[in-house]
JSON list of C-alpha atoms in Angstrom, two decimals:
[
{"chain": "A", "resi": 1, "resn": "MET", "atom": "CA", "xyz": [66.73, 48.83, -5.90]},
{"chain": "A", "resi": 2, "resn": "THR", "atom": "CA", "xyz": [68.44, 49.59, -2.64]},
{"chain": "A", "resi": 3, "resn": "ARG", "atom": "CA", "xyz": [68.78, 47.39, -0.03]},
{"chain": "A", "resi": 4, "resn": "ASN", "atom": "CA", "xyz": [66.54, 49.46, 2.37]},
{"chain": "A", "resi": 5, "resn": "ASN", "atom": "CA", "xyz": [63.65, 49.59, -0.28]},
{"chain": "A", "resi": 6, "resn": "ARG", "atom": "CA", "xyz": [64.05, 45.65, -0.79]},
{"chain": "A", "resi": 7, "resn": "ASP", "atom": "CA", "xyz": [63.89, 44.95, 3.02]},
{"chain": "A", "resi": 8, "resn": "ILE", "atom": "CA", "xyz": [60.76, 47.33, 3.40]},
{"chain": "A", "resi": 9, "resn": "ARG", "atom": "CA", "xyz": [59.17, 45.52, 0.27]},
{"chain": "A", "resi": 10, "resn": "ASP", "atom": "CA", "xyz": [59.81, 42.05, 2.05]},
{"chain": "A", "resi": 11, "resn": "ARG", "atom": "CA", "xyz": [58.43, 43.05, 5.29]},
{"chain": "A", "resi": 12, "resn": "LEU", "atom": "CA", "xyz": [55.39, 44.42, 3.52]},
{"chain": "A", "resi": 13, "resn": "MET", "atom": "CA", "xyz": [54.94, 41.15, 1.80]},
{"chain": "A", "resi": 14, "resn": "TRP", "atom": "CA", "xyz": [55.27, 39.04, 4.89]},
{"chain": "A", "resi": 15, "resn": "ARG", "atom": "CA", "xyz": [52.83, 41.28, 6.61]},
{"chain": "A", "resi": 16, "resn": "LEU", "atom": "CA", "xyz": [50.21, 40.80, 3.91]},
{"chain": "A", "resi": 17, "resn": "VAL", "atom": "CA", "xyz": [50.89, 37.05, 3.91]},
{"chain": "A", "resi": 18, "resn": "ALA", "atom": "CA", "xyz": [50.38, 37.02, 7.66]},
{"chain": "A", "resi": 19, "resn": "LEU", "atom": "CA", "xyz": [47.24, 39.29, 7.38]},
{"chain": "A", "resi": 20, "resn": "MET", "atom": "CA", "xyz": [45.83, 36.81, 4.61]},
{"chain": "A", "resi": 21, "resn": "LEU", "atom": "CA", "xyz": [46.52, 33.81, 6.91]},
{"chain": "A", "resi": 22, "resn": "ILE", "atom": "CA", "xyz": [44.71, 35.70, 9.85]},
{"chain": "A", "resi": 23, "resn": "VAL", "atom": "CA", "xyz": [41.83, 36.39, 7.68]},
{"chain": "A", "resi": 24, "resn": "LEU", "atom": "CA", "xyz": [41.67, 32.82, 6.39]},
{"chain": "A", "resi": 25, "resn": "VAL", "atom": "CA", "xyz": [41.83, 31.31, 9.81]},
{"chain": "A", "resi": 26, "resn": "GLY", "atom": "CA", "xyz": [39.12, 33.71, 11.00]},
{"chain": "A", "resi": 27, "resn": "TRP", "atom": "CA", "xyz": [36.91, 32.84, 8.16]},
{"chain": "A", "resi": 28, "resn": "LEU", "atom": "CA", "xyz": [37.49, 29.00, 8.70]},
{"chain": "A", "resi": 29, "resn": "THR", "atom": "CA", "xyz": [36.71, 29.61, 12.49]},
{"chain": "A", "resi": 30, "resn": "VAL", "atom": "CA", "xyz": [33.40, 31.19, 11.69]},
{"chain": "A", "resi": 31, "resn": "LEU", "atom": "CA", "xyz": [32.35, 28.55, 9.30]},
{"chain": "A", "resi": 32, "resn": "LEU", "atom": "CA", "xyz": [33.27, 25.85, 12.12]},
{"chain": "A", "resi": 33, "resn": "PHE", "atom": "CA", "xyz": [31.06, 27.66, 14.45]},
{"chain": "A", "resi": 34, "resn": "GLN", "atom": "CA", "xyz": [28.23, 27.82, 12.06]},
{"chain": "A", "resi": 35, "resn": "GLN", "atom": "CA", "xyz": [28.47, 24.01, 11.58]},
{"chain": "A", "resi": 36, "resn": "VAL", "atom": "CA", "xyz": [28.61, 23.40, 15.22]},
{"chain": "A", "resi": 37, "resn": "GLY", "atom": "CA", "xyz": [25.60, 25.62, 15.79]},
{"chain": "A", "resi": 38, "resn": "GLU", "atom": "CA", "xyz": [23.50, 24.00, 13.05]},
{"chain": "A", "resi": 39, "resn": "ARG", "atom": "CA", "xyz": [24.42, 20.59, 14.25]},
{"chain": "A", "resi": 40, "resn": "GLU", "atom": "CA", "xyz": [23.29, 21.55, 17.87]},
{"chain": "A", "resi": 41, "resn": "ALA", "atom": "CA", "xyz": [20.03, 22.89, 16.18]},
{"chain": "A", "resi": 42, "resn": "ALA", "atom": "CA", "xyz": [19.51, 19.78, 14.43]},
{"chain": "A", "resi": 43, "resn": "GLU", "atom": "CA", "xyz": [20.16, 17.56, 17.53]},
{"chain": "A", "resi": 44, "resn": "GLU", "atom": "CA", "xyz": [17.58, 19.64, 19.57]},
{"chain": "A", "resi": 45, "resn": "GLU", "atom": "CA", "xyz": [15.00, 19.29, 16.77]},
{"chain": "A", "resi": 46, "resn": "LEU", "atom": "CA", "xyz": [15.53, 15.74, 16.69]},
{"chain": "A", "resi": 47, "resn": "ALA", "atom": "CA", "xyz": [15.25, 15.29, 20.46]},
{"chain": "A", "resi": 48, "resn": "ARG", "atom": "CA", "xyz": [11.96, 17.33, 20.27]},
{"chain": "A", "resi": 49, "resn": "MET", "atom": "CA", "xyz": [10.63, 15.14, 17.65]},
{"chain": "A", "resi": 50, "resn": "GLN", "atom": "CA", "xyz": [11.46, 11.95, 19.58]},
{"chain": "A", "resi": 51, "resn": "ALA", "atom": "CA", "xyz": [9.79, 13.44, 22.68]},
{"chain": "A", "resi": 52, "resn": "GLU", "atom": "CA", "xyz": [6.64, 14.27, 20.72]},
{"chain": "A", "resi": 53, "resn": "ARG", "atom": "CA", "xyz": [6.53, 10.75, 19.20]},
{"chain": "A", "resi": 54, "resn": "GLU", "atom": "CA", "xyz": [6.93, 9.22, 22.69]},
{"chain": "A", "resi": 55, "resn": "ALA", "atom": "CA", "xyz": [4.21, 11.34, 24.08]},
{"chain": "A", "resi": 56, "resn": "ALA", "atom": "CA", "xyz": [1.66, 10.76, 21.37]},
{"chain": "A", "resi": 57, "resn": "PRO", "atom": "CA", "xyz": [-0.89, 8.08, 22.15]},
{"chain": "A", "resi": 58, "resn": "GLU", "atom": "CA", "xyz": [-0.28, 4.74, 20.27]},
{"chain": "A", "resi": 59, "resn": "ALA", "atom": "CA", "xyz": [-2.24, 3.83, 17.33]},
{"chain": "A", "resi": 60, "resn": "PRO", "atom": "CA", "xyz": [-5.18, 1.40, 17.76]},
{"chain": "A", "resi": 61, "resn": "ALA", "atom": "CA", "xyz": [-4.12, -2.05, 16.85]},
{"chain": "A", "resi": 62, "resn": "PRO", "atom": "CA", "xyz": [-5.56, -3.02, 13.39]},
{"chain": "A", "resi": 63, "resn": "ALA", "atom": "CA", "xyz": [-8.68, -4.92, 13.36]},
{"chain": "A", "resi": 64, "resn": "ALA", "atom": "CA", "xyz": [-8.43, -8.66, 13.08]},
{"chain": "A", "resi": 65, "resn": "ARG", "atom": "CA", "xyz": [-8.82, -9.81, 9.57]},
{"chain": "A", "resi": 66, "resn": "PRO", "atom": "CA", "xyz": [-11.22, -12.35, 8.55]},
{"chain": "A", "resi": 67, "resn": "ARG", "atom": "CA", "xyz": [-10.05, -15.79, 7.63]},
{"chain": "A", "resi": 68, "resn": "ALA", "atom": "CA", "xyz": [-9.13, -16.13, 3.94]},
{"chain": "A", "resi": 69, "resn": "LEU", "atom": "CA", "xyz": [-12.04, -16.27, 1.42]},
{"chain": "A", "resi": 70, "resn": "GLY", "atom": "CA", "xyz": [-12.78, -19.72, -0.10]},
{"chain": "A", "resi": 71, "resn": "LEU", "atom": "CA", "xyz": [-13.93, -23.10, 1.07]},
{"chain": "A", "resi": 72, "resn": "SER", "atom": "CA", "xyz": [-12.60, -24.42, 4.36]},
{"chain": "A", "resi": 73, "resn": "THR", "atom": "CA", "xyz": [-10.84, -27.82, 4.41]},
{"chain": "A", "resi": 74, "resn": "PHE", "atom": "CA", "xyz": [-13.81, -29.37, 5.83]},
{"chain": "A", "resi": 75, "resn": "GLY", "atom": "CA", "xyz": [-16.06, -28.00, 3.29]},
{"chain": "A", "resi": 76, "resn": "ILE", "atom": "CA", "xyz": [-13.84, -29.01, 0.36]},
{"chain": "A", "resi": 77, "resn": "ARG", "atom": "CA", "xyz": [-13.88, -32.62, 1.83]},
{"chain": "A", "resi": 78, "resn": "GLN", "atom": "CA", "xyz": [-17.74, -32.55, 2.12]},
{"chain": "A", "resi": 79, "resn": "LEU", "atom": "CA", "xyz": [-18.18, -31.24, -1.47]},
{"chain": "A", "resi": 80, "resn": "GLU", "atom": "CA", "xyz": [-15.69, -33.82, -2.74]},
{"chain": "A", "resi": 81, "resn": "GLN", "atom": "CA", "xyz": [-17.61, -36.56, -1.05]},
{"chain": "A", "resi": 82, "resn": "ALA", "atom": "CA", "xyz": [-20.85, -35.23, -2.49]},
{"chain": "A", "resi": 83, "resn": "GLY", "atom": "CA", "xyz": [-19.49, -35.57, -5.79]},
{"chain": "A", "resi": 84, "resn": "LEU", "atom": "CA", "xyz": [-18.31, -32.25, -6.95]},
{"chain": "A", "resi": 85, "resn": "GLY", "atom": "CA", "xyz": [-14.86, -33.85, -7.89]},
{"chain": "A", "resi": 86, "resn": "ASP", "atom": "CA", "xyz": [-11.26, -32.85, -7.23]},
{"chain": "A", "resi": 87, "resn": "ASP", "atom": "CA", "xyz": [-11.80, -29.09, -7.29]},
{"chain": "A", "resi": 88, "resn": "PRO", "atom": "CA", "xyz": [-15.26, -28.38, -5.70]},
{"chain": "A", "resi": 89, "resn": "GLU", "atom": "CA", "xyz": [-14.85, -24.57, -5.61]},
{"chain": "A", "resi": 90, "resn": "GLN", "atom": "CA", "xyz": [-14.51, -24.59, -9.40]},
{"chain": "A", "resi": 91, "resn": "GLY", "atom": "CA", "xyz": [-17.36, -26.95, -9.60]},
{"chain": "A", "resi": 92, "resn": "LEU", "atom": "CA", "xyz": [-19.65, -24.49, -7.71]},
{"chain": "A", "resi": 93, "resn": "LEU", "atom": "CA", "xyz": [-18.35, -21.55, -9.84]},
{"chain": "A", "resi": 94, "resn": "ASP", "atom": "CA", "xyz": [-19.07, -23.48, -13.19]},
{"chain": "A", "resi": 95, "resn": "ASP", "atom": "CA", "xyz": [-22.51, -24.68, -11.93]},
{"chain": "A", "resi": 96, "resn": "LEU", "atom": "CA", "xyz": [-23.59, -21.22, -11.09]},
{"chain": "A", "resi": 97, "resn": "GLN", "atom": "CA", "xyz": [-22.29, -19.75, -14.38]},
{"chain": "A", "resi": 98, "resn": "GLY", "atom": "CA", "xyz": [-24.50, -22.12, -16.15]},
{"chain": "A", "resi": 99, "resn": "ARG", "atom": "CA", "xyz": [-27.47, -20.95, -14.23]},
{"chain": "A", "resi": 100, "resn": "PRO", "atom": "CA", "xyz": [-28.32, -17.26, -15.48]},
{"chain": "A", "resi": 101, "resn": "ASP", "atom": "CA", "xyz": [-31.82, -17.79, -14.64]},
{"chain": "A", "resi": 102, "resn": "LEU", "atom": "CA", "xyz": [-30.93, -17.33, -10.99]},
{"chain": "A", "resi": 103, "resn": "ILE", "atom": "CA", "xyz": [-30.08, -13.75, -11.47]},
{"chain": "A", "resi": 104, "resn": "PRO", "atom": "CA", "xyz": [-32.66, -11.99, -9.58]},
{"chain": "A", "resi": 105, "resn": "GLU", "atom": "CA", "xyz": [-32.75, -8.77, -11.56]},
{"chain": "A", "resi": 106, "resn": "GLU", "atom": "CA", "xyz": [-34.54, -8.23, -14.93]},
{"chain": "A", "resi": 107, "resn": "PRO", "atom": "CA", "xyz": [-32.51, -7.48, -17.97]},
{"chain": "A", "resi": 108, "resn": "VAL", "atom": "CA", "xyz": [-33.09, -4.23, -19.86]},
{"chain": "A", "resi": 109, "resn": "LEU", "atom": "CA", "xyz": [-33.48, -3.30, -23.58]},
{"chain": "A", "resi": 110, "resn": "GLY", "atom": "CA", "xyz": [-33.65, -6.91, -24.70]},
{"chain": "A", "resi": 111, "resn": "GLY", "atom": "CA", "xyz": [-30.31, -8.11, -23.00]},
{"chain": "A", "resi": 112, "resn": "THR", "atom": "CA", "xyz": [-29.74, -11.57, -21.63]},
{"chain": "A", "resi": 113, "resn": "HIS", "atom": "CA", "xyz": [-28.04, -11.89, -18.33]},
{"chain": "A", "resi": 114, "resn": "TYR", "atom": "CA", "xyz": [-24.82, -13.90, -17.88]},
{"chain": "A", "resi": 115, "resn": "PHE", "atom": "CA", "xyz": [-22.19, -14.25, -15.09]},
{"chain": "A", "resi": 116, "resn": "VAL", "atom": "CA", "xyz": [-18.88, -12.50, -15.46]},
{"chain": "A", "resi": 117, "resn": "ALA", "atom": "CA", "xyz": [-16.68, -15.57, -14.77]},
{"chain": "A", "resi": 118, "resn": "GLU", "atom": "CA", "xyz": [-13.53, -13.50, -13.85]},
{"chain": "A", "resi": 119, "resn": "GLU", "atom": "CA", "xyz": [-15.70, -11.73, -11.01]},
{"chain": "A", "resi": 120, "resn": "MET", "atom": "CA", "xyz": [-17.04, -14.75, -9.22]},
{"chain": "A", "resi": 121, "resn": "ALA", "atom": "CA", "xyz": [-15.73, -15.99, -5.88]},
{"chain": "A", "resi": 122, "resn": "VAL", "atom": "CA", "xyz": [-16.68, -18.53, -3.30]},
{"chain": "A", "resi": 123, "resn": "LEU", "atom": "CA", "xyz": [-16.84, -16.67, -0.08]},
{"chain": "A", "resi": 124, "resn": "ASN", "atom": "CA", "xyz": [-17.02, -19.49, 2.31]},
{"chain": "A", "resi": 125, "resn": "ASP", "atom": "CA", "xyz": [-18.75, -22.86, 2.70]},
{"chain": "A", "resi": 126, "resn": "HIS", "atom": "CA", "xyz": [-22.19, -21.39, 2.22]},
{"chain": "A", "resi": 127, "resn": "TRP", "atom": "CA", "xyz": [-22.02, -18.36, -0.07]},
{"chain": "A", "resi": 128, "resn": "VAL", "atom": "CA", "xyz": [-20.88, -17.37, -3.58]},
{"chain": "A", "resi": 129, "resn": "TYR", "atom": "CA", "xyz": [-20.33, -13.78, -4.87]},
{"chain": "A", "resi": 130, "resn": "ALA", "atom": "CA", "xyz": [-20.94, -13.22, -8.49]},
{"chain": "A", "resi": 131, "resn": "VAL", "atom": "CA", "xyz": [-20.92, -10.38, -10.83]},
{"chain": "A", "resi": 132, "resn": "PHE", "atom": "CA", "xyz": [-23.55, -10.41, -13.73]},
{"chain": "A", "resi": 133, "resn": "GLU", "atom": "CA", "xyz": [-24.43, -8.20, -16.63]},
{"chain": "A", "resi": 134, "resn": "ASP", "atom": "CA", "xyz": [-26.74, -8.16, -19.75]},
{"chain": "A", "resi": 135, "resn": "GLY", "atom": "CA", "xyz": [-24.74, -5.80, -21.87]},
{"chain": "A", "resi": 136, "resn": "HIS", "atom": "CA", "xyz": [-26.56, -2.63, -20.66]},
{"chain": "A", "resi": 137, "resn": "ILE", "atom": "CA", "xyz": [-26.71, -3.05, -16.95]},
{"chain": "A", "resi": 138, "resn": "ARG", "atom": "CA", "xyz": [-24.14, -4.71, -14.46]},
{"chain": "A", "resi": 139, "resn": "GLY", "atom": "CA", "xyz": [-24.77, -5.91, -10.99]},
{"chain": "A", "resi": 140, "resn": "ALA", "atom": "CA", "xyz": [-23.68, -8.39, -8.27]},
{"chain": "A", "resi": 141, "resn": "ALA", "atom": "CA", "xyz": [-25.28, -10.96, -6.04]},
{"chain": "A", "resi": 142, "resn": "ILE", "atom": "CA", "xyz": [-24.45, -13.24, -3.27]},
{"chain": "A", "resi": 143, "resn": "PHE", "atom": "CA", "xyz": [-25.95, -16.83, -3.46]},
{"chain": "A", "resi": 144, "resn": "ALA", "atom": "CA", "xyz": [-26.44, -19.34, -0.75]},
{"chain": "A", "resi": 145, "resn": "PHE", "atom": "CA", "xyz": [-25.85, -22.96, -1.85]},
{"chain": "A", "resi": 146, "resn": "GLU", "atom": "CA", "xyz": [-26.33, -26.49, -0.55]},
{"chain": "A", "resi": 147, "resn": "VAL", "atom": "CA", "xyz": [-25.10, -29.74, -2.15]},
{"chain": "A", "resi": 148, "resn": "ASP", "atom": "CA", "xyz": [-27.28, -32.81, -1.86]},
{"chain": "A", "resi": 149, "resn": "GLY", "atom": "CA", "xyz": [-25.64, -36.16, -1.27]},
{"chain": "A", "resi": 150, "resn": "ASP", "atom": "CA", "xyz": [-25.83, -36.97, -4.86]},
{"chain": "A", "resi": 151, "resn": "GLY", "atom": "CA", "xyz": [-23.93, -33.82, -5.86]},
{"chain": "A", "resi": 152, "resn": "ALA", "atom": "CA", "xyz": [-27.05, -31.62, -6.93]},
{"chain": "A", "resi": 153, "resn": "ILE", "atom": "CA", "xyz": [-26.48, -27.96, -6.20]},
{"chain": "A", "resi": 154, "resn": "ARG", "atom": "CA", "xyz": [-29.45, -25.90, -4.77]},
{"chain": "A", "resi": 155, "resn": "TRP", "atom": "CA", "xyz": [-28.94, -22.18, -5.25]},
{"chain": "A", "resi": 156, "resn": "GLU", "atom": "CA", "xyz": [-30.85, -19.25, -3.56]},
{"chain": "A", "resi": 157, "resn": "ALA", "atom": "CA", "xyz": [-30.14, -15.51, -4.36]},
{"chain": "A", "resi": 158, "resn": "VAL", "atom": "CA", "xyz": [-29.72, -13.87, -1.01]},
{"chain": "A", "resi": 159, "resn": "LEU", "atom": "CA", "xyz": [-28.77, -10.39, -1.84]},
{"chain": "A", "resi": 160, "resn": "SER", "atom": "CA", "xyz": [-28.54, -8.33, -5.24]},
{"chain": "A", "resi": 161, "resn": "ARG", "atom": "CA", "xyz": [-27.72, -4.98, -6.45]},
{"chain": "A", "resi": 162, "resn": "VAL", "atom": "CA", "xyz": [-27.69, -3.49, -9.76]},
{"chain": "A", "resi": 163, "resn": "GLU", "atom": "CA", "xyz": [-24.91, -0.75, -10.42]},
{"chain": "A", "resi": 164, "resn": "GLY", "atom": "CA", "xyz": [-25.96, 2.77, -11.60]}
]
């Protein structure tokens, strides 16, 4: 190969390398501008969403929750003094559970009503909620109670409903 051909080949090679570098730099520049554009669009979307959130009316405050279910401290003290023992809430539930005759609904198909112990709860110092069934039907009732000074509990079915 002659020196002239070699110089031409070297020049072409360097020109090709320079062209490839120019194309690479151009491609990287395009990618950079795309990234900047996408970031600006995302920032605009975020600003729009924040403005919408600030302009939206505030959600109403949640309703006040009732106090916890169960006997009050005063109710516990009164029932303990009336003779219901150290756990008057359980004493009430046990007494009611032993009184299926208080269930205001009639059993069907020869069934016998009973209270479902896992689904009974003292609501407050005056009422107890109890689920009952007879093997065929199921229902629930709210019972009012009063405790005499000697610990005797008087029950009254206030409300009941059979499911189905």
